[in-house]
Coordinates of C-alpha atoms in Angstrom, one line a residue:
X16 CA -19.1 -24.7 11.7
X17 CA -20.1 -25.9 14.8
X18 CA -23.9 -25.5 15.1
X19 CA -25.9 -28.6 14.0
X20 CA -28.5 -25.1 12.7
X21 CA -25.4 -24.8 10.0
X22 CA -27.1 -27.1 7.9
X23 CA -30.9 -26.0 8.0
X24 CA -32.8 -23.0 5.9
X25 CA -31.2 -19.3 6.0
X26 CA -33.9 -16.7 6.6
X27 CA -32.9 -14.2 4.1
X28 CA -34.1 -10.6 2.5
X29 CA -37.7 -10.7 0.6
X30 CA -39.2 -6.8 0.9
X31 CA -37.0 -4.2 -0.3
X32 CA -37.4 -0.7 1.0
X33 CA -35.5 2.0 -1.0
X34 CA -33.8 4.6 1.1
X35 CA -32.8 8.6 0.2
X36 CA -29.2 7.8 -0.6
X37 CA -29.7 4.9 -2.6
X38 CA -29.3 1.9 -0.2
X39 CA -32.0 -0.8 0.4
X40 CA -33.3 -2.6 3.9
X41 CA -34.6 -5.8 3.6
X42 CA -36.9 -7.8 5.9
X43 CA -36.1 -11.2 6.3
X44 CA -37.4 -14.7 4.6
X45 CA -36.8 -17.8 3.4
X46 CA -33.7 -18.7 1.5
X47 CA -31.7 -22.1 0.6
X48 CA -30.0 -24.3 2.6
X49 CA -26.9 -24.1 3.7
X50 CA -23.9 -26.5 2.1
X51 CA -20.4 -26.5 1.8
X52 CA -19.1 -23.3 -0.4
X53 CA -15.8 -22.3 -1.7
X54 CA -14.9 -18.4 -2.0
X55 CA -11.9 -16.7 -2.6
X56 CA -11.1 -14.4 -0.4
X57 CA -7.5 -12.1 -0.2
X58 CA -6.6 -14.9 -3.0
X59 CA -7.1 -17.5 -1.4
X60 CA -9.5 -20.8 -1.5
X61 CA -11.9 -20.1 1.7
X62 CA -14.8 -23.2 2.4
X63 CA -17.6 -22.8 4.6
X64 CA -19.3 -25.8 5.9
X65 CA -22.8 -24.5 6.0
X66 CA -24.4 -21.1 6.4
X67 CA -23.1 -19.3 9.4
X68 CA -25.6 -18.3 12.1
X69 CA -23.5 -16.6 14.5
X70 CA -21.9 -13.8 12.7
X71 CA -19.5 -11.3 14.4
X72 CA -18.4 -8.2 12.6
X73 CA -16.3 -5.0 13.3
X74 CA -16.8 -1.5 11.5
X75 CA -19.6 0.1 10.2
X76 CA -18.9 -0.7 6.5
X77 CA -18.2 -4.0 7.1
X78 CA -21.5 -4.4 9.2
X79 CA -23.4 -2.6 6.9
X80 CA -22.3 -5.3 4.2
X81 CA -24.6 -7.7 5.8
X82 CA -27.3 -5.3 6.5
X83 CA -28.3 -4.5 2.7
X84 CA -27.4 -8.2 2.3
X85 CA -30.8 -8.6 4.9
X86 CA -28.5 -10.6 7.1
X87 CA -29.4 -9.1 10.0
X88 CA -30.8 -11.9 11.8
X89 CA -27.4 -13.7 11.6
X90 CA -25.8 -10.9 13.7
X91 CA -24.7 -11.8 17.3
X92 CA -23.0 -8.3 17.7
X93 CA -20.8 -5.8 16.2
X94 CA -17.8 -3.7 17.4
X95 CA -17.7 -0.2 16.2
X96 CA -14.8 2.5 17.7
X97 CA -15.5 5.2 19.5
X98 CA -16.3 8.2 17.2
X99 CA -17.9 6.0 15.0
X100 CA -21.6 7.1 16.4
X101 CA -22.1 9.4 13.7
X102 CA -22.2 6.8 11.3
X103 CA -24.5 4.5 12.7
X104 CA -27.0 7.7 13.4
X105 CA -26.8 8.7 9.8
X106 CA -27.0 5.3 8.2
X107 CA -29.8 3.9 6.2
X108 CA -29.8 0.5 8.4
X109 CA -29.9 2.9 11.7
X110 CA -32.9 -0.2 12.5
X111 CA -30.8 -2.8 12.1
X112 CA -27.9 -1.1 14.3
X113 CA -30.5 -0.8 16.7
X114 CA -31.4 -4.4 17.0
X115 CA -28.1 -5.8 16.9
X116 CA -26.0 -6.0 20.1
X117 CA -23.2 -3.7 20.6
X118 CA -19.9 -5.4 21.9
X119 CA -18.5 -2.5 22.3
X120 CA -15.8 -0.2 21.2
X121 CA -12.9 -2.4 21.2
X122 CA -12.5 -5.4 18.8
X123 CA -10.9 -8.2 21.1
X124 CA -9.9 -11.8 21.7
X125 CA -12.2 -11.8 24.5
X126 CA -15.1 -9.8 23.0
X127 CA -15.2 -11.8 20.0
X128 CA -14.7 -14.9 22.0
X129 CA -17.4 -14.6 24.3
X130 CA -20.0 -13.9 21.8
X131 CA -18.8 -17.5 20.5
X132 CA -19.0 -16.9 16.3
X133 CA -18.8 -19.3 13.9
X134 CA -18.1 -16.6 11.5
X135 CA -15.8 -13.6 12.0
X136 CA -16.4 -10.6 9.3
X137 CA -12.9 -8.4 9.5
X138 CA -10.1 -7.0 7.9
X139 CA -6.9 -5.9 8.0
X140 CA -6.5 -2.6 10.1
X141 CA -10.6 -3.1 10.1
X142 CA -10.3 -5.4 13.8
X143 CA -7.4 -7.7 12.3
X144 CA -4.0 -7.0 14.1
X145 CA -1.1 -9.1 15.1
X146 CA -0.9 -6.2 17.7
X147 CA -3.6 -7.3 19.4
X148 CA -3.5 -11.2 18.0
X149 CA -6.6 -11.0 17.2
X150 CA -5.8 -12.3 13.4
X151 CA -7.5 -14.9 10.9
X152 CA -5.3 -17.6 12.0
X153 CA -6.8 -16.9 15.8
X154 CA -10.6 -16.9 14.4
X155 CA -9.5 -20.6 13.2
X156 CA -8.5 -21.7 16.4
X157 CA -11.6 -20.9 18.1
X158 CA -14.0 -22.7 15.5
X159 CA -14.9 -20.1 13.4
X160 CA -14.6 -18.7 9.7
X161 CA -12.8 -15.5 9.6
X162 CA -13.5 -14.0 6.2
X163 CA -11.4 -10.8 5.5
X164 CA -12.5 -7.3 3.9
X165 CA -11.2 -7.3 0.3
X166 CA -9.9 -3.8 0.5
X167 CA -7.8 -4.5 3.3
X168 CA -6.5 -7.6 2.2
X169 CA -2.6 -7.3 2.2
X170 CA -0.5 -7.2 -1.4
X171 CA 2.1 -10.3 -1.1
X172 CA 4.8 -10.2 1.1
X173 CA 4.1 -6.6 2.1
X174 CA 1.5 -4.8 4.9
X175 CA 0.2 -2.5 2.3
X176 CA -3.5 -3.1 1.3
X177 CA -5.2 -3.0 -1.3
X178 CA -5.5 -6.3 -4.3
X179 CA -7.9 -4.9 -6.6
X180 CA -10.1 -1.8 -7.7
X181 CA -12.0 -0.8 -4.6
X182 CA -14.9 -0.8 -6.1
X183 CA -14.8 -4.3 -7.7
X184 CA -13.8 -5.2 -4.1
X185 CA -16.8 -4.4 -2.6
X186 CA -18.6 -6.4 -5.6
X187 CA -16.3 -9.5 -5.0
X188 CA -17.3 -9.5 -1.3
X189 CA -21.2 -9.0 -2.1
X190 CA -21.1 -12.0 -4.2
X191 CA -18.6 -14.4 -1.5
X192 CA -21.1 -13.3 1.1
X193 CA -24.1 -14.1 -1.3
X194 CA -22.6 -17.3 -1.8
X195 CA -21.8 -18.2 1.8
X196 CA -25.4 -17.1 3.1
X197 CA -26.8 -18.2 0.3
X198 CA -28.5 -15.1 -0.7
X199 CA -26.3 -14.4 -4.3
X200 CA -29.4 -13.6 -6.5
X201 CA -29.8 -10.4 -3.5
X202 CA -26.2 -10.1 -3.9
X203 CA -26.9 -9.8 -8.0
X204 CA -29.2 -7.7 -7.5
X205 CA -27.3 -4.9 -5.1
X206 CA -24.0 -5.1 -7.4
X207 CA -26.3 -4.4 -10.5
X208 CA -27.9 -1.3 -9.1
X209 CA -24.1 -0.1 -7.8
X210 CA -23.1 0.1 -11.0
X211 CA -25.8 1.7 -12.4
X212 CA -25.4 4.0 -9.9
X213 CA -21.7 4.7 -10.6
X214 CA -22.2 4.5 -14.2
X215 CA -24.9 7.3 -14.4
X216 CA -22.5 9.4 -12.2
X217 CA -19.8 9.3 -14.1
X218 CA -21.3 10.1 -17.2
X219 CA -22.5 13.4 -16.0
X220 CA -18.6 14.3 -15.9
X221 CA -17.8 17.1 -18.7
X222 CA -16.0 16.0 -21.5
X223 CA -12.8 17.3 -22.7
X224 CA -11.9 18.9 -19.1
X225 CA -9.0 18.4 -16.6
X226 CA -10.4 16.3 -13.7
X227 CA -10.3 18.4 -10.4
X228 CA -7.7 17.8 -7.9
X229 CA -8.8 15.7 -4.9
X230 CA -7.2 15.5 -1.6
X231 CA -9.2 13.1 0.8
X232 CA -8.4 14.6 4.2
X233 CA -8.9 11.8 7.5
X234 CA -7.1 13.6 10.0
X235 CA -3.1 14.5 10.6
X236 CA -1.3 13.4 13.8
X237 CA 0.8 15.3 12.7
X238 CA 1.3 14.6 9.5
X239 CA -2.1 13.8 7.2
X240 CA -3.6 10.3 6.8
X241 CA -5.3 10.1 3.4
X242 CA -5.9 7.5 0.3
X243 CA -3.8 6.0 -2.1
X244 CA -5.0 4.3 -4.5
X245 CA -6.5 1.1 -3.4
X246 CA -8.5 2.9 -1.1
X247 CA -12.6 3.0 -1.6
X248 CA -12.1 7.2 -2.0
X249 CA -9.6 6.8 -4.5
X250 CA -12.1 5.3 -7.2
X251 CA -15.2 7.4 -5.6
X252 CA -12.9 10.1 -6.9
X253 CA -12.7 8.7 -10.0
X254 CA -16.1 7.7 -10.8
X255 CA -17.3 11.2 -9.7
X256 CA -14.9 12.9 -12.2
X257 CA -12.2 13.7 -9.8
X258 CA -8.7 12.8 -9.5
X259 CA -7.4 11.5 -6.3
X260 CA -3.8 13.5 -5.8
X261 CA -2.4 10.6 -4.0
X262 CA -3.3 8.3 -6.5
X263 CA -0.3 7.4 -7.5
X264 CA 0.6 5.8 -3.3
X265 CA 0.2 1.7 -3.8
X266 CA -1.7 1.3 -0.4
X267 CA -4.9 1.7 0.8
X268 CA -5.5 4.1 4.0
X269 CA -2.0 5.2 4.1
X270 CA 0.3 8.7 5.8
X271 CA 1.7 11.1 3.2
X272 CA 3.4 14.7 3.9
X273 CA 1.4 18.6 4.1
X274 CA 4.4 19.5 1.6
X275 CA 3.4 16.7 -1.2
X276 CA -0.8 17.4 -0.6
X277 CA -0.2 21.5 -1.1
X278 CA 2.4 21.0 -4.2
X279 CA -0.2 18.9 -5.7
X280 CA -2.4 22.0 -5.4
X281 CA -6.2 20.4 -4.2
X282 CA -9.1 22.3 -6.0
X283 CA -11.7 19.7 -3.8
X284 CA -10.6 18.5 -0.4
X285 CA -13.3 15.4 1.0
X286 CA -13.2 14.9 4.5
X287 CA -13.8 12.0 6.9
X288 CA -16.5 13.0 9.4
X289 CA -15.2 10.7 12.3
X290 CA -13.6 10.8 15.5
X291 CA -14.3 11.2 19.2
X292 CA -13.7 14.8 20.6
X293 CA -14.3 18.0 19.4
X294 CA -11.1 18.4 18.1
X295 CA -12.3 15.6 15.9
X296 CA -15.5 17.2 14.4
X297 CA -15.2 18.9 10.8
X298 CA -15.6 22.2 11.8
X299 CA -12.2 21.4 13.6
X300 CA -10.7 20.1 10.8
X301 CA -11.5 22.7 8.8
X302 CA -10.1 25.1 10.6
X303 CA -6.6 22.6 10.2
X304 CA -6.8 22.7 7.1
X305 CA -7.2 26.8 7.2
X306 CA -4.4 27.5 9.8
X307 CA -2.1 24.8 8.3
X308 CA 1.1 27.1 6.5
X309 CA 1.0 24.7 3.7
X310 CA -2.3 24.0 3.4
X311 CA -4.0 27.9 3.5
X312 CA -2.6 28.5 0.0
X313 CA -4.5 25.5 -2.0
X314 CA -7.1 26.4 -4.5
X315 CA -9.7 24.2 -2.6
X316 CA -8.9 26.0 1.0
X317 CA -9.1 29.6 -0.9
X318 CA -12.5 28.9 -2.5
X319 CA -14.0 26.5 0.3
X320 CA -14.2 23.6 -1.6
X321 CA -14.3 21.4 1.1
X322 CA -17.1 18.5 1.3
X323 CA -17.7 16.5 4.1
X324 CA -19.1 12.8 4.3
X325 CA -19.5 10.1 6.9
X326 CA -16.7 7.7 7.7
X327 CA -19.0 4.6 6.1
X328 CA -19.8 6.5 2.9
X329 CA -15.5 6.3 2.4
X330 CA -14.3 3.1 3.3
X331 CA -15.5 -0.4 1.8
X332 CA -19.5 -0.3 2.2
X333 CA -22.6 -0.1 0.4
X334 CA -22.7 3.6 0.8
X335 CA -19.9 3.5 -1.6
X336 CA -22.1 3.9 -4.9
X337 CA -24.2 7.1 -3.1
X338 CA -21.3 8.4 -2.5
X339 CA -19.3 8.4 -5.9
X340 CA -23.4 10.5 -6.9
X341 CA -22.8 12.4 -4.2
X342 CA -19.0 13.6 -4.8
X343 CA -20.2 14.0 -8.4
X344 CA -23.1 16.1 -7.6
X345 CA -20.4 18.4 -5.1
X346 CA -17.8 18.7 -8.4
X347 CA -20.3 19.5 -11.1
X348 CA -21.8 22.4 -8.5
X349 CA -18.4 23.5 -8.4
X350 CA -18.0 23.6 -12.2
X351 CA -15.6 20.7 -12.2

């Protein structure tokens, strides 16, 4: 770190406000000071030399992370795609969104440069791409931390994502920000509630029936982007009483066929509620989904079992837990 601030008091949350879907805002106070720490992050050793005051993150997820964390304060901006609007308007830390600067809609070298960070909140396919070179390595050469998303991080020697249960990732990068920001007993505190929350959820599954068919539906150019198994909807699935039909791809966010998602025969489709355009708003792809050859005949197109939910509420976030109550809630009203 480069800020002689590094090494002073963290303001961090005090007040809890409970939400409608299960998320918390916090207001800031005062917290412990900030000394070296060792994480692991994407399995590796990662030290930070004081508590970071010039944080720079990209995604909603990601940048709702440090939100519920009460970290607010050490936001210097966010990067969020185009398309991704709908989030932030439906998100429980719309105040927080509000108050911390937009960089704009395209995660750069020189955006994330000029808003000089000495901590860089990414991941892989989440703002981290050697097709841009914006990659950790490049955060370390300007002076700053670049800590990764643990969903995204990459399996050894391959580009597919994905090291652990998504939702123990989400826990393991609670606690390594907790740690870092020195906020860990708030960090306790969320990951306790999650799993009461998924817990309760899952429990309300009916015993001794075949889990209903799930096809998380992103969007098809041409063919359809979905989850695989190391993907946050994969165990939202799961947890709900659902079974993810691409569960058996080792990847995270990952392209399969229209031929192998109507053989699997989805009784529930989810769909991500993101993207700039019209042709990008659910009704649209809906209406895919209907006119699709392949797709028309499924049990969950037939019946209309098609449930929408916000792009955050899907990938690695704290909207995670609502949303495994949420997907539960749809199945059970479904008789699933």
């Amino acid at each position: 770190m480069r800020s002689p601030r590094l090494l002073v008091a963290l303001a961090v949350a005090a007040a809890v406000v409970s939400t409608a879907c299960g998320a918390e805002v916090q207001q800031p106070a005062q917290a412990t000071t900030g000394t070296p720490v060792t994480v692991t992050n994407c399995g590796a050793p990662l030290t930070v030399h004081g508590v970071p005051e010039r944080v720079v993150t990209n995604d909603t997820g990601i940048t709702e992370m440090m939100f519920a964390l009460g970290l607010a304060d050490r936001l210097v901006g966010h990067s969020s795609y185009r398309g991704k609007e709908r989030d932030i308007a439906s998100s429980p830390w719309q105040a927080d969104f509000d108050r911390t600067p937009l960089l704009g809609h395209a995660f750069t070298r020189e955006v994330v440069q000029a808003a000089d960070p000495d901590f860089v909140f990414a991941g892989w396919s989440y703002g981290f791409k050697e097709s841009t070179g914006l990659t950790p390595e490049w955060v370390r050469s300007i002076g700053a931390v670049p800590y990764q998303l643990t969903e995204a991080c990459r399996q050894p020697g391959t580009d597919r994502r994905g090291v652990m249960e998504p939702l123990d990732a989400l826990y393991a990068d609670l606690a390594n920000l907790g740690d870092i920001f020195g906020v860990r007993a708030k960090a306790d505190q969320l990951i306790t509630h999650y799993r009461q929350q998924v817990a309760k959820a899952a429990d309300s599954a009916p015993a001794g029936q075949q889990p209903a068919r799930v096809f998380l539906f992103d969007s098809a150019t041409p063919e359809p982007f979905t989850s695989g198994r190391t993907a946050a909807p994969s165990q939202i699935i799961r947890e709900a009483g659902g079974s993810n039909i691409f569960d058996d791809l080792n990847d995270s966010w990952t392209s399969a066929s229209w031929e192998a998602a109507a053989l699997r025969d989805p009784q529930v489709i989810l769909i991500v509620d993101y993207g700039a355009g019209p042709e990008n708003s659910v009704q649209a792809k809906i209406e895919q989904l209907r006119t699709q050859p392949l797709m028309a005949g499924t049990t969950a197109v037939r019946q209309g079992n098609i449930l929408a939910l916000p792009y955050a509420a899907l990938v690695e976030g704290p909207r995670n837990p609502q949303t495994v109550v949420t997907v539960a809630d749809f199945l059970r009203s479904k008789g699933y």
